[in-house]
N, C-alpha and C. Protein backbone atom coordinates (compact mmCIF):
# COMPACT_ATOMS: atom_id res chain seq x y z
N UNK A 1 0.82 -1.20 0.00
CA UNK A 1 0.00 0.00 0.00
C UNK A 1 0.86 1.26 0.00
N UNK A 2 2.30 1.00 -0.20
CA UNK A 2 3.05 2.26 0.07
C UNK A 2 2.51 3.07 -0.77
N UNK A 3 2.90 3.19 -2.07
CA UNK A 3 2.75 3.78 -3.37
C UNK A 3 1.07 4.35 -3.07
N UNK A 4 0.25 3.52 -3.31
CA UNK A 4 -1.02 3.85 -2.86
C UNK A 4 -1.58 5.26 -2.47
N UNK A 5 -0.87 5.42 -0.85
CA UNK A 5 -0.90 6.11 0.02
C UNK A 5 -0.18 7.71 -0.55
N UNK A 6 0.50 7.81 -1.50
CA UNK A 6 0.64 9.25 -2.56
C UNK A 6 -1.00 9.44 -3.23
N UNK A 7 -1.62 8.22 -3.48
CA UNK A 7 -2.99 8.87 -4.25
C UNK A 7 -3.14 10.10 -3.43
N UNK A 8 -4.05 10.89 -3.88
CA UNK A 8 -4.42 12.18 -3.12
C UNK A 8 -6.15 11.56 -2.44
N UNK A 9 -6.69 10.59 -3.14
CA UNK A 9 -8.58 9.97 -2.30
C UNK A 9 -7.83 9.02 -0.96
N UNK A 10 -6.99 8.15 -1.47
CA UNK A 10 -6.22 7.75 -0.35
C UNK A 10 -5.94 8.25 0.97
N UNK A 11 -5.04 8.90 0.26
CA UNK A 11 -4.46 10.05 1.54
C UNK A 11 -5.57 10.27 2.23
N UNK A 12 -6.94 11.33 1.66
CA UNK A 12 -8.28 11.80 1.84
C UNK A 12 -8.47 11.41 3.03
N UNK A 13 -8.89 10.08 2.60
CA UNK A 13 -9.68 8.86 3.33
C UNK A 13 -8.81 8.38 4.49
N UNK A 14 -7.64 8.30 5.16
CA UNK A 14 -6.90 8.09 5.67
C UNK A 14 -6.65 9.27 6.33
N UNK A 15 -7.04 10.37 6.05
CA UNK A 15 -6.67 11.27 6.89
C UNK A 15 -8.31 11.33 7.45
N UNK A 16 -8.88 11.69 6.83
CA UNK A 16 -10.91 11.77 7.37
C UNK A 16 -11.42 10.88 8.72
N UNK A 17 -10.43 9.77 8.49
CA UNK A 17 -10.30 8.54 9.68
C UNK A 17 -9.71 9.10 10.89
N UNK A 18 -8.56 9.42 10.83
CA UNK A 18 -7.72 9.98 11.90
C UNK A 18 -7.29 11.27 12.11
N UNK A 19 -8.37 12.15 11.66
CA UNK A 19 -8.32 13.53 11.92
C UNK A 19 -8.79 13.84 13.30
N UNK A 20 -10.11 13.31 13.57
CA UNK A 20 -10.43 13.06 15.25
C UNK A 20 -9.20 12.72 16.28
N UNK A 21 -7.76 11.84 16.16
CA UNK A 21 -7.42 11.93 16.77
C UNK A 21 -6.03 12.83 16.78
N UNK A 22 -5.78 13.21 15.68
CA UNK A 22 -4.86 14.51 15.38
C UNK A 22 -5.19 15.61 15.99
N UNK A 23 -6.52 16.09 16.30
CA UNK A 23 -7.14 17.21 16.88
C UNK A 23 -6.90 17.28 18.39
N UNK A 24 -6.95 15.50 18.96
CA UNK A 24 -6.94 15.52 20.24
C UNK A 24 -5.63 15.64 20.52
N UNK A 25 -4.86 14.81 19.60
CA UNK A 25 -3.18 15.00 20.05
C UNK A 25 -2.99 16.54 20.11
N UNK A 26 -3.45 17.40 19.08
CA UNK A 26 -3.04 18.77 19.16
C UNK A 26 -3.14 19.42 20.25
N UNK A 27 -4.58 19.16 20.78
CA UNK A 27 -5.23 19.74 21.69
C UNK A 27 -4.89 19.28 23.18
N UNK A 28 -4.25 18.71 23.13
CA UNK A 28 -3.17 18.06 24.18
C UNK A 28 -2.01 19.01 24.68
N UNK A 29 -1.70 19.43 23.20
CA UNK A 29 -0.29 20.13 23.33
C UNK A 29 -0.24 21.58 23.25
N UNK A 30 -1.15 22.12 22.51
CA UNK A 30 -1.35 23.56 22.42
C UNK A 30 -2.89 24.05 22.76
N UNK A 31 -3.89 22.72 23.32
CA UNK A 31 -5.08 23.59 23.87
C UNK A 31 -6.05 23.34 22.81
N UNK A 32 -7.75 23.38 22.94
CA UNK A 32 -8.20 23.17 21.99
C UNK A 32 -8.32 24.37 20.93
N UNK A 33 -8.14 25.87 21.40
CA UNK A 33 -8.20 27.04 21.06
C UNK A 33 -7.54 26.89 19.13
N UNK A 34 -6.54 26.32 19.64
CA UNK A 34 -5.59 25.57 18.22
C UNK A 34 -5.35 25.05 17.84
N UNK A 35 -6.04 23.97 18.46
CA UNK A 35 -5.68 22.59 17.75
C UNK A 35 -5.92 21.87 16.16
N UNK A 36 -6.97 22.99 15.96
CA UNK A 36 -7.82 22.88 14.02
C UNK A 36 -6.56 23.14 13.52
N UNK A 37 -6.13 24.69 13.78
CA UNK A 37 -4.92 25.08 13.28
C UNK A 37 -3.75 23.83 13.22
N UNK A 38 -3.42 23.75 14.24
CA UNK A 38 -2.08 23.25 14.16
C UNK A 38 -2.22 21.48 13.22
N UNK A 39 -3.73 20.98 13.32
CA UNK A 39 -3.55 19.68 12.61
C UNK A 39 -3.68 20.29 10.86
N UNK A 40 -4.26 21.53 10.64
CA UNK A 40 -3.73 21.70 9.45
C UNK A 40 -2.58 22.23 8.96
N UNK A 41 -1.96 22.96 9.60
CA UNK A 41 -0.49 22.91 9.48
C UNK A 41 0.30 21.52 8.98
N UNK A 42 -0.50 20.63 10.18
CA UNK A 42 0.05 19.45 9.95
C UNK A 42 0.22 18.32 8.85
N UNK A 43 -1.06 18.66 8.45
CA UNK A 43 -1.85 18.12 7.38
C UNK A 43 -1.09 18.75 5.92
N UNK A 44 -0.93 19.56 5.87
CA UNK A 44 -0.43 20.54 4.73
C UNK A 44 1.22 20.48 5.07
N UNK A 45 1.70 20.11 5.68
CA UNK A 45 3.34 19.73 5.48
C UNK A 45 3.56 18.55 5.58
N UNK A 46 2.63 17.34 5.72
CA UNK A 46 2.46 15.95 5.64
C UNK A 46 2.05 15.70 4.14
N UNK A 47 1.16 16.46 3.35
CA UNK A 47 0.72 16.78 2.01
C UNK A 47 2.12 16.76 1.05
N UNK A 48 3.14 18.20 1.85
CA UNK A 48 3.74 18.03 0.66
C UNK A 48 5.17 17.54 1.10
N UNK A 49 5.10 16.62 1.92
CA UNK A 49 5.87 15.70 2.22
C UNK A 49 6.18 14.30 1.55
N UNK A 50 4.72 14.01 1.34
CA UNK A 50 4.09 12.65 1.03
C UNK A 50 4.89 11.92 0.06
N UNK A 51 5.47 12.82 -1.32
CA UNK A 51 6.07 11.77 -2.24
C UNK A 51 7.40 11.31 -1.50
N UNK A 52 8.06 11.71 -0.86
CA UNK A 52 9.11 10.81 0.00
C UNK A 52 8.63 10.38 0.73
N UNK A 53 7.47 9.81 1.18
CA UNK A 53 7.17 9.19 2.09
C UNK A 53 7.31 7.27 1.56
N UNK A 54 8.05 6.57 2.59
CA UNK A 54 7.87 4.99 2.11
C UNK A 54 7.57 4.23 2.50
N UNK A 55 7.02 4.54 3.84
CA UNK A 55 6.27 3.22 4.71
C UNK A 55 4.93 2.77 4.46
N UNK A 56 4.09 2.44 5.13
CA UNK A 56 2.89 1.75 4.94
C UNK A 56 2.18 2.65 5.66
N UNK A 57 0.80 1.73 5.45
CA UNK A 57 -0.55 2.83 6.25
C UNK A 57 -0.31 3.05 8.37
N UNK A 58 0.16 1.93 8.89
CA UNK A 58 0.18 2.10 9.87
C UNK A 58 1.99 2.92 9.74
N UNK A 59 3.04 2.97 9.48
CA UNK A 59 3.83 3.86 9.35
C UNK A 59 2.99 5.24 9.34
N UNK A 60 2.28 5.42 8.32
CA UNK A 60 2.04 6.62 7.90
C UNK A 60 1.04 7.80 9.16
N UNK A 61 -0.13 6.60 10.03
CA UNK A 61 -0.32 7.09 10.93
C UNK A 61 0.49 7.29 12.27
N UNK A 62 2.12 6.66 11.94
CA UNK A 62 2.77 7.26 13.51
C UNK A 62 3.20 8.33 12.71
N UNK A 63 3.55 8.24 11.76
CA UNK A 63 4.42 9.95 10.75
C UNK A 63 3.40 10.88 11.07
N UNK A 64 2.25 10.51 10.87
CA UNK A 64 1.40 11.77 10.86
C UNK A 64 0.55 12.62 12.70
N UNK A 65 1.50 11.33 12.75
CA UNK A 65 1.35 11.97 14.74
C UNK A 65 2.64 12.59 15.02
N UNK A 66 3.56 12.16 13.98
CA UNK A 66 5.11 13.15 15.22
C UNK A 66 4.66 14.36 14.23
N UNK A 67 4.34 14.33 13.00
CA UNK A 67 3.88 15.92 12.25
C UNK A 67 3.28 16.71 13.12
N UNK A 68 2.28 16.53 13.48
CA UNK A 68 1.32 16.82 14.07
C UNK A 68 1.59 17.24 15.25
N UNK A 69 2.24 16.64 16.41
CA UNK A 69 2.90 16.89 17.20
C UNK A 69 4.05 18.17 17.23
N UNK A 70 4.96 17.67 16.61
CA UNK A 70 5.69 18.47 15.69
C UNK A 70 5.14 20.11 15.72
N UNK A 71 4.20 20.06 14.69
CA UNK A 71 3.68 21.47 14.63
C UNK A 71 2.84 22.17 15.99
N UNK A 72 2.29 21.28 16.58
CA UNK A 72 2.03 21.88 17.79
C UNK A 72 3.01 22.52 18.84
N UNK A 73 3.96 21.80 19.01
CA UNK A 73 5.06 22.73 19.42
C UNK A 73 5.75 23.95 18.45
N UNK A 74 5.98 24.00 17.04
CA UNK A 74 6.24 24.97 16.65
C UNK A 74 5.20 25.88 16.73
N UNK A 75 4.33 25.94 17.04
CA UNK A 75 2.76 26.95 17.48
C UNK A 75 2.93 27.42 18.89
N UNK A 76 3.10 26.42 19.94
CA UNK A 76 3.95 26.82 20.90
C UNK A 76 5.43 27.87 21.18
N UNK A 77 6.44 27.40 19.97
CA UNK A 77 7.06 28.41 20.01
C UNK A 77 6.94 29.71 19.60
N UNK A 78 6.39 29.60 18.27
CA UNK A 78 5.80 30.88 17.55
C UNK A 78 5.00 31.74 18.84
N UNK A 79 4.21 31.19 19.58
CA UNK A 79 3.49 32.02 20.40
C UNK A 79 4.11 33.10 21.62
N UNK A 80 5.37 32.04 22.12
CA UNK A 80 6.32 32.44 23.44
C UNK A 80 6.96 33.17 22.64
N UNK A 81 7.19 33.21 21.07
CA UNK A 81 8.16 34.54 20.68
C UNK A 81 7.58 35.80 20.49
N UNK A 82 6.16 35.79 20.46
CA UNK A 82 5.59 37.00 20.22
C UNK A 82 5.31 37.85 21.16
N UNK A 83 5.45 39.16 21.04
CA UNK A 83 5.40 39.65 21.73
C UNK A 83 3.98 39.83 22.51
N UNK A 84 3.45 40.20 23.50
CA UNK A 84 2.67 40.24 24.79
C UNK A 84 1.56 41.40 24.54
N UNK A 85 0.32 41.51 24.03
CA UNK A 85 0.04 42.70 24.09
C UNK A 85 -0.48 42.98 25.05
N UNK A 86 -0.68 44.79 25.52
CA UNK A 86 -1.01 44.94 26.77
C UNK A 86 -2.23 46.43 26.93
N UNK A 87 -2.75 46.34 27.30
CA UNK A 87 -3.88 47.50 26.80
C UNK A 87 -3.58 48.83 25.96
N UNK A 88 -4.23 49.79 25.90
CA UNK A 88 -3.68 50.95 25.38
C UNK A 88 -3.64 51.35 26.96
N UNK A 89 -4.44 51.64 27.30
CA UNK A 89 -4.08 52.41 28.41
C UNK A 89 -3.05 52.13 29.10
N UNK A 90 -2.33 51.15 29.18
CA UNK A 90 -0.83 51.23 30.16
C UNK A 90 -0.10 51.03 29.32
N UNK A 91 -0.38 51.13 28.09
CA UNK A 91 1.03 51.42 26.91
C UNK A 91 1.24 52.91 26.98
N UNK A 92 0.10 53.96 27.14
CA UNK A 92 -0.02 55.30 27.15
C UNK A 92 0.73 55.82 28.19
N UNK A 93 0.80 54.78 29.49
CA UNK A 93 1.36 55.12 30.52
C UNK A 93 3.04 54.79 30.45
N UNK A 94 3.39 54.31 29.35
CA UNK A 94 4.50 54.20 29.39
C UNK A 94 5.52 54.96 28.11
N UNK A 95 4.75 55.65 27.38
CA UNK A 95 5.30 56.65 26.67
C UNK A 95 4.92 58.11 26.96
N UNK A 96 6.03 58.48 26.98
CA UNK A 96 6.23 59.99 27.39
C UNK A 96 6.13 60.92 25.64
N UNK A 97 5.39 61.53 25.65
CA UNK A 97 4.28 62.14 24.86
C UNK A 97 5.10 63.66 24.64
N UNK A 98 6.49 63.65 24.05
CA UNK A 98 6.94 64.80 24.14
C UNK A 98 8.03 64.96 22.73
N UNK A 99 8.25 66.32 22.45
CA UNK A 99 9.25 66.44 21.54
C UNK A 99 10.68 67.06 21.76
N UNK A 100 11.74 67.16 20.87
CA UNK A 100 13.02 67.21 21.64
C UNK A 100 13.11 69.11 21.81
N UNK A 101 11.97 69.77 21.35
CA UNK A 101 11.50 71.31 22.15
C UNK A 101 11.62 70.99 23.58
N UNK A 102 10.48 69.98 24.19
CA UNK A 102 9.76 70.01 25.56
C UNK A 102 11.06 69.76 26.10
N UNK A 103 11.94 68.80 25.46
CA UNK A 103 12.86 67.99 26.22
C UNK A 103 14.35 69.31 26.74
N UNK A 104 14.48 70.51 25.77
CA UNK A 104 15.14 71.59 25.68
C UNK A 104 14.90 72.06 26.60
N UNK A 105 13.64 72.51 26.59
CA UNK A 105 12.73 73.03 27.80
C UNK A 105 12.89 73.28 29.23
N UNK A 106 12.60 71.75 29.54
CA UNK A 106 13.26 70.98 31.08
C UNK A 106 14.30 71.34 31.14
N UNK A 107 15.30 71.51 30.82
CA UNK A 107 16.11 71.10 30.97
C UNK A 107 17.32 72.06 31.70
């Protein structure tokens, strides 16, 4: 069934099966908030992965759990790198609202 498993109804059907538990693995790792996200991430770099792919159908469902996995932590990281937003109002409180006149001024 290796070869097979490149069909694109194949694939389909094989993924339609074990999308329920791709969601839960996600949602394990990054929350359910993202978990749609991150199994299509997953799904779509497992896609264009696929013609090197050479194992069989049960191969193909542990590949498509470390993917999956996989991208849930890069969603994880992507998130801890971004920056924090924080209201306007205590962003307002932290810029000083002046030009290098005012700053002459003071001084």
């Amino acid at each position: 069934m290796t070869a097979d498993l490149a069909h694109p109804i194949l694939f389909d059907r094989l993924i339609m099966t074990r999308r329920p538990y791709l969601t839960a693995l996600a949602a394990g790792v990054v929350g359910p908030a993202w978990a749609e996200d991150v199994v299509q991430d997953a799904l779509l770099k497992a896609w264009l992965a696929l013609p090197r792919f050479t194992g069989g159908e049960r191969q193909m469902v542990a590949w498509l759990c470390t993917v999956t996995t996989n991208a849930a932590r890069d969603r994880l990281r992507h998130e801890a790198c971004r920056p924090q937003s924080i209201p306007l109002a205590a962003a307002a409180d932290c810029v000083t609202w002046s030009t290098p006149e005012d700053d002459l001024l003071r001084q």
